[in-house]
Coordinates of C-alpha atoms in Angstrom, one line a residue:
Chain A
M4 CA 0.0 -0.2 0.0
N5 CA 3.1 2.3 0.6
F6 CA 4.5 1.6 -2.1
G7 CA 1.6 2.3 -4.7
I8 CA 1.9 6.0 -2.8
A9 CA 4.9 6.4 -3.1
A10 CA 5.4 4.5 -6.6
A11 CA 2.3 7.0 -7.3
Q12 CA 4.3 10.2 -5.8
L13 CA 7.2 9.4 -7.7
L14 CA 5.6 9.2 -11.3
A15 CA 3.5 12.4 -10.4
E16 CA 7.1 14.4 -9.5
G17 CA 8.2 13.1 -13.8
G18 CA 11.2 11.9 -14.6
S19 CA 11.7 8.8 -15.2
I20 CA 11.3 5.9 -12.9
F21 CA 15.6 4.7 -12.5
D22 CA 16.2 8.1 -12.5
R23 CA 13.7 8.5 -9.8
L24 CA 14.7 5.3 -7.6
G25 CA 18.5 5.4 -8.1
I26 CA 19.1 2.7 -10.5
T27 CA 22.1 2.9 -13.6
W28 CA 23.1 0.8 -15.7
E29 CA 26.4 0.5 -14.0
S30 CA 24.5 -0.6 -10.9
I31 CA 23.0 -3.1 -13.0
V32 CA 25.6 -4.1 -14.5
L33 CA 27.4 -4.5 -11.7
H34 CA 24.6 -6.4 -9.8
L35 CA 24.6 -9.0 -13.2
F36 CA 28.0 -9.1 -12.0
N37 CA 27.5 -9.6 -8.6
L38 CA 24.9 -12.5 -9.5
I39 CA 27.0 -14.0 -12.2
V40 CA 30.1 -14.3 -9.1
L41 CA 27.5 -15.7 -6.5
T42 CA 26.4 -17.9 -8.9
V43 CA 29.5 -18.9 -10.0
G44 CA 31.1 -19.4 -7.0
L45 CA 28.1 -21.2 -5.0
Y46 CA 27.9 -24.0 -7.6
F47 CA 31.7 -24.2 -7.7
L48 CA 31.5 -24.7 -3.2
L49 CA 28.9 -25.7 -2.6
F50 CA 26.6 -26.9 -5.7
R51 CA 28.8 -29.5 -7.2
P52 CA 30.7 -30.3 -3.6
V53 CA 27.0 -30.7 -2.2
K54 CA 26.2 -32.8 -5.5
K55 CA 29.4 -35.0 -5.5
M56 CA 28.3 -35.9 -1.6
I57 CA 24.9 -36.8 -2.8
K58 CA 26.3 -38.6 -5.8
Q59 CA 28.9 -40.7 -3.3
R60 CA 26.2 -40.8 -0.7
Q61 CA 23.7 -42.4 -3.8
E62 CA 26.7 -45.4 -4.4
K63 CA 27.3 -46.2 -0.8
V64 CA 23.2 -46.6 -0.5
K65 CA 23.4 -48.3 -3.7
K66 CA 26.0 -50.5 -2.3
I67 CA 24.7 -51.3 0.7
E68 CA 21.4 -52.5 -0.8
K69 CA 23.6 -54.9 -3.2
E70 CA 25.9 -56.4 0.0
N71 CA 21.8 -56.8 1.4
E72 CA 20.8 -58.7 -1.0
D73 CA 23.6 -60.3 -1.9
L74 CA 24.1 -60.6 1.8
S75 CA 20.2 -61.7 2.2
E76 CA 20.5 -64.3 -1.4
E77 CA 23.0 -65.9 1.4
V78 CA 21.3 -66.2 4.0
R79 CA 18.2 -67.4 1.9
R80 CA 20.3 -70.1 0.0
M81 CA 22.3 -70.8 3.8
K82 CA 18.2 -71.7 4.9
N83 CA 18.1 -74.3 2.5
S84 CA 21.2 -75.6 2.3
S85 CA 20.2 -76.2 5.9
E86 CA 17.4 -77.0 6.0
K87 CA 18.8 -79.6 3.4
V88 CA 21.0 -81.0 5.0
L89 CA 18.9 -80.8 8.2
S90 CA 16.9 -82.8 6.7
E91 CA 19.0 -85.4 5.5
A92 CA 20.9 -85.3 8.7
K93 CA 17.3 -86.5 10.1
K94 CA 16.8 -89.5 7.0
E95 CA 20.5 -90.1 8.4
A96 CA 19.9 -90.1 12.3
A97 CA 16.1 -92.4 11.0
A98 CA 18.2 -94.9 9.5
I99 CA 21.2 -94.7 12.0
H100 CA 18.1 -95.8 15.1
E101 CA 16.5 -98.2 12.9
S102 CA 19.9 -100.2 12.4
A103 CA 20.4 -99.9 15.7
V104 CA 17.2 -101.4 17.1
K105 CA 17.7 -104.2 14.0
V106 CA 21.7 -104.7 15.6
A107 CA 20.2 -104.6 19.2
N108 CA 17.1 -106.9 19.0
Q109 CA 19.7 -109.1 17.2
K110 CA 22.3 -109.3 19.8
A111 CA 19.5 -109.5 22.0
D112 CA 17.6 -112.7 20.7
E113 CA 21.1 -113.8 20.7
I114 CA 21.8 -113.0 24.3
V115 CA 18.7 -114.7 25.3
S116 CA 19.2 -117.9 23.4
E117 CA 23.2 -117.8 24.1
A118 CA 21.3 -117.5 28.0
R119 CA 18.7 -120.4 26.6
E120 CA 21.4 -122.7 25.6
R121 CA 24.0 -122.0 28.5
A122 CA 20.6 -123.2 30.8
K123 CA 19.8 -126.3 29.3
T124 CA 23.6 -127.5 29.1
L125 CA 23.9 -126.0 33.1
I126 CA 20.3 -127.7 33.8
G127 CA 22.4 -131.3 31.9
Q128 CA 25.2 -130.6 33.9
T129 CA 23.5 -130.3 37.1
Q130 CA 21.4 -133.9 36.2
R131 CA 24.0 -135.8 35.4
E132 CA 25.9 -134.0 38.8
M133 CA 22.6 -134.7 40.8
E134 CA 22.6 -138.9 39.0
E135 CA 26.2 -139.3 40.1
E136 CA 25.7 -137.7 43.9
R137 CA 22.8 -140.1 44.5
G138 CA 24.9 -143.0 42.8
K139 CA 27.9 -142.3 44.9
L140 CA 25.6 -141.8 48.3
R141 CA 23.4 -144.8 46.7
K142 CA 27.2 -147.3 47.1
D143 CA 27.7 -145.2 49.9
I144 CA 24.8 -146.3 52.2
E145 CA 25.0 -149.7 50.1
R146 CA 28.3 -150.4 51.8
Q147 CA 28.4 -148.7 55.1
I148 CA 25.0 -151.5 55.4
A149 CA 27.1 -154.4 54.2
D150 CA 30.1 -153.6 56.7
V151 CA 27.0 -152.7 59.9
S152 CA 25.8 -156.3 58.8
V153 CA 28.9 -158.1 58.5
A154 CA 29.9 -156.4 62.0
V155 CA 26.7 -157.8 63.4
A156 CA 27.3 -161.3 61.8
E157 CA 30.8 -161.9 62.4
R158 CA 29.5 -161.0 65.8
V159 CA 26.6 -163.3 65.7
I160 CA 28.9 -166.3 64.4
E161 CA 31.7 -165.8 67.1
K162 CA 29.9 -166.3 69.8
K163 CA 27.0 -168.9 68.8
L164 CA 30.1 -171.1 66.6
T165 CA 31.0 -174.6 68.9
P166 CA 33.4 -176.2 68.9
E167 CA 31.9 -178.7 66.2
D168 CA 30.8 -176.2 64.4
N169 CA 34.1 -174.9 63.7
K170 CA 35.9 -178.3 63.3
A171 CA 32.8 -178.7 60.7
L172 CA 33.7 -175.5 59.2
I173 CA 37.6 -176.0 59.0
E174 CA 36.7 -179.6 56.9
K175 CA 34.8 -178.4 54.8
C176 CA 37.2 -175.6 53.9
L177 CA 40.0 -178.3 53.5
E178 CA 37.9 -180.4 50.9
E179 CA 37.4 -177.8 49.0
W180 CA 40.6 -176.6 49.0
S181 CA 41.1 -180.8 48.2
K182 CA 39.2 -180.4 45.0
E183 CA 41.3 -177.2 43.5
Chain B
M18 CA 70.8 -183.9 50.0
R19 CA 67.5 -183.3 50.2
K20 CA 66.1 -179.5 51.1
A21 CA 64.3 -179.2 54.2
A22 CA 60.2 -178.4 53.7
V23 CA 58.9 -175.1 55.3
K24 CA 56.1 -175.1 57.5
A25 CA 53.1 -173.3 57.0
K26 CA 51.8 -171.8 59.0
V27 CA 47.7 -172.2 60.5
I28 CA 45.6 -170.2 62.1
L29 CA 43.3 -171.3 63.5
S30 CA 40.1 -169.2 66.2
M31 CA 40.2 -171.9 69.0
E32 CA 42.0 -175.2 70.1
A33 CA 41.2 -177.5 67.4
D34 CA 41.3 -182.0 68.3
K35 CA 43.7 -183.8 67.1
E36 CA 41.6 -185.2 64.7
T37 CA 41.5 -181.8 62.6
K38 CA 45.1 -181.4 63.2
E39 CA 45.9 -184.7 61.5
K40 CA 43.6 -183.4 58.9
I41 CA 45.4 -180.0 58.1
E42 CA 48.9 -181.9 58.9
A43 CA 48.2 -184.0 55.7
F44 CA 46.4 -181.2 53.1
V45 CA 49.9 -179.3 53.7
R46 CA 52.0 -181.8 53.6
A47 CA 50.1 -183.2 50.2
R48 CA 51.6 -179.0 49.3
G49 CA 55.2 -179.7 49.5
C50 CA 55.0 -178.8 54.0
G51 CA 56.7 -180.1 55.9
G52 CA 54.3 -179.3 59.1
A53 CA 52.3 -176.7 60.1
E54 CA 52.5 -174.4 63.1
Y55 CA 50.0 -173.1 64.8
E56 CA 48.3 -170.0 65.8
I57 CA 45.4 -168.8 68.1
D58 CA 43.7 -165.8 66.7
P59 CA 40.2 -165.7 67.8
S60 CA 39.9 -162.6 65.6
I61 CA 39.2 -164.5 62.8
G62 CA 35.7 -165.4 64.2
G63 CA 36.2 -169.2 63.0
G64 CA 37.7 -171.4 60.2
V65 CA 41.3 -171.8 59.5
V66 CA 44.1 -169.2 58.1
I67 CA 46.4 -171.5 56.3
S68 CA 49.4 -169.5 54.4
I69 CA 51.9 -171.7 52.5
G70 CA 54.7 -169.5 51.1
D71 CA 52.6 -166.6 49.3
R72 CA 49.7 -168.6 48.9
V73 CA 46.6 -168.0 51.2
Y74 CA 43.8 -170.2 52.1
D75 CA 41.3 -168.4 53.7
G76 CA 38.3 -169.9 55.4
S77 CA 37.8 -167.8 58.2
V78 CA 34.7 -166.6 59.0
K79 CA 35.8 -163.0 58.4
G80 CA 38.2 -163.8 55.8
R81 CA 34.4 -165.2 54.3
L82 CA 32.4 -162.2 55.6
E83 CA 34.7 -159.9 54.0
S84 CA 34.1 -161.6 50.5
V85 CA 31.4 -160.9 50.8
K86 CA 31.3 -157.7 51.5
R87 CA 33.4 -156.7 48.8
S88 CA 31.0 -158.7 46.4
V89 CA 28.2 -156.3 48.0

């Protein structure tokens, strides 16, 4: 509003507006020169370094993104590989477990069979030993019975043998020996 | 020169009469002995045991019972 009033006053006073504002062509050239210098200075001192820095940043970001992608790919590959390895390990573990169970069952069967065989042998051996022991005992008892019987017979015959019996016994013996 | 005959050893459980002794003498003489030496041993239980050299004729009660015991 004030500017409009001032401009109107200047027009009313007459003369060129540039004259009235104190603007000369030298000042315009000077200002243009200043503007060019400032622009060139800003271009070299600020715009180029900033542009370079932004470019570097962009390259860095791209590089990081690339590395990130590579890493993601590596992780994916490793994950796939680990899953495959895990799957194979599970299969292998199952096979080993199955084999171990089979071997253990086979071994258990062998042990049981061997134990049965051993028990059978032991029972047979024990029965034989018992039979032998029983036979020995029987013989021993028979011997003891014979000993006792002979001892009793000796006592009885000693007591009851008369001189006549003794004489008859001696004569019978002599007769038997003479026939030999 | 004739060699002197060996005497037989005769074991009895009790003293025997003359007749029995004569039979024993005849028995041992028939086997080449010059006579018999008598010994009384009641532990034989009865009967007679005659030893002529290595040969032993055991007709004692004890010997017969031992024989029976061995056969059992």
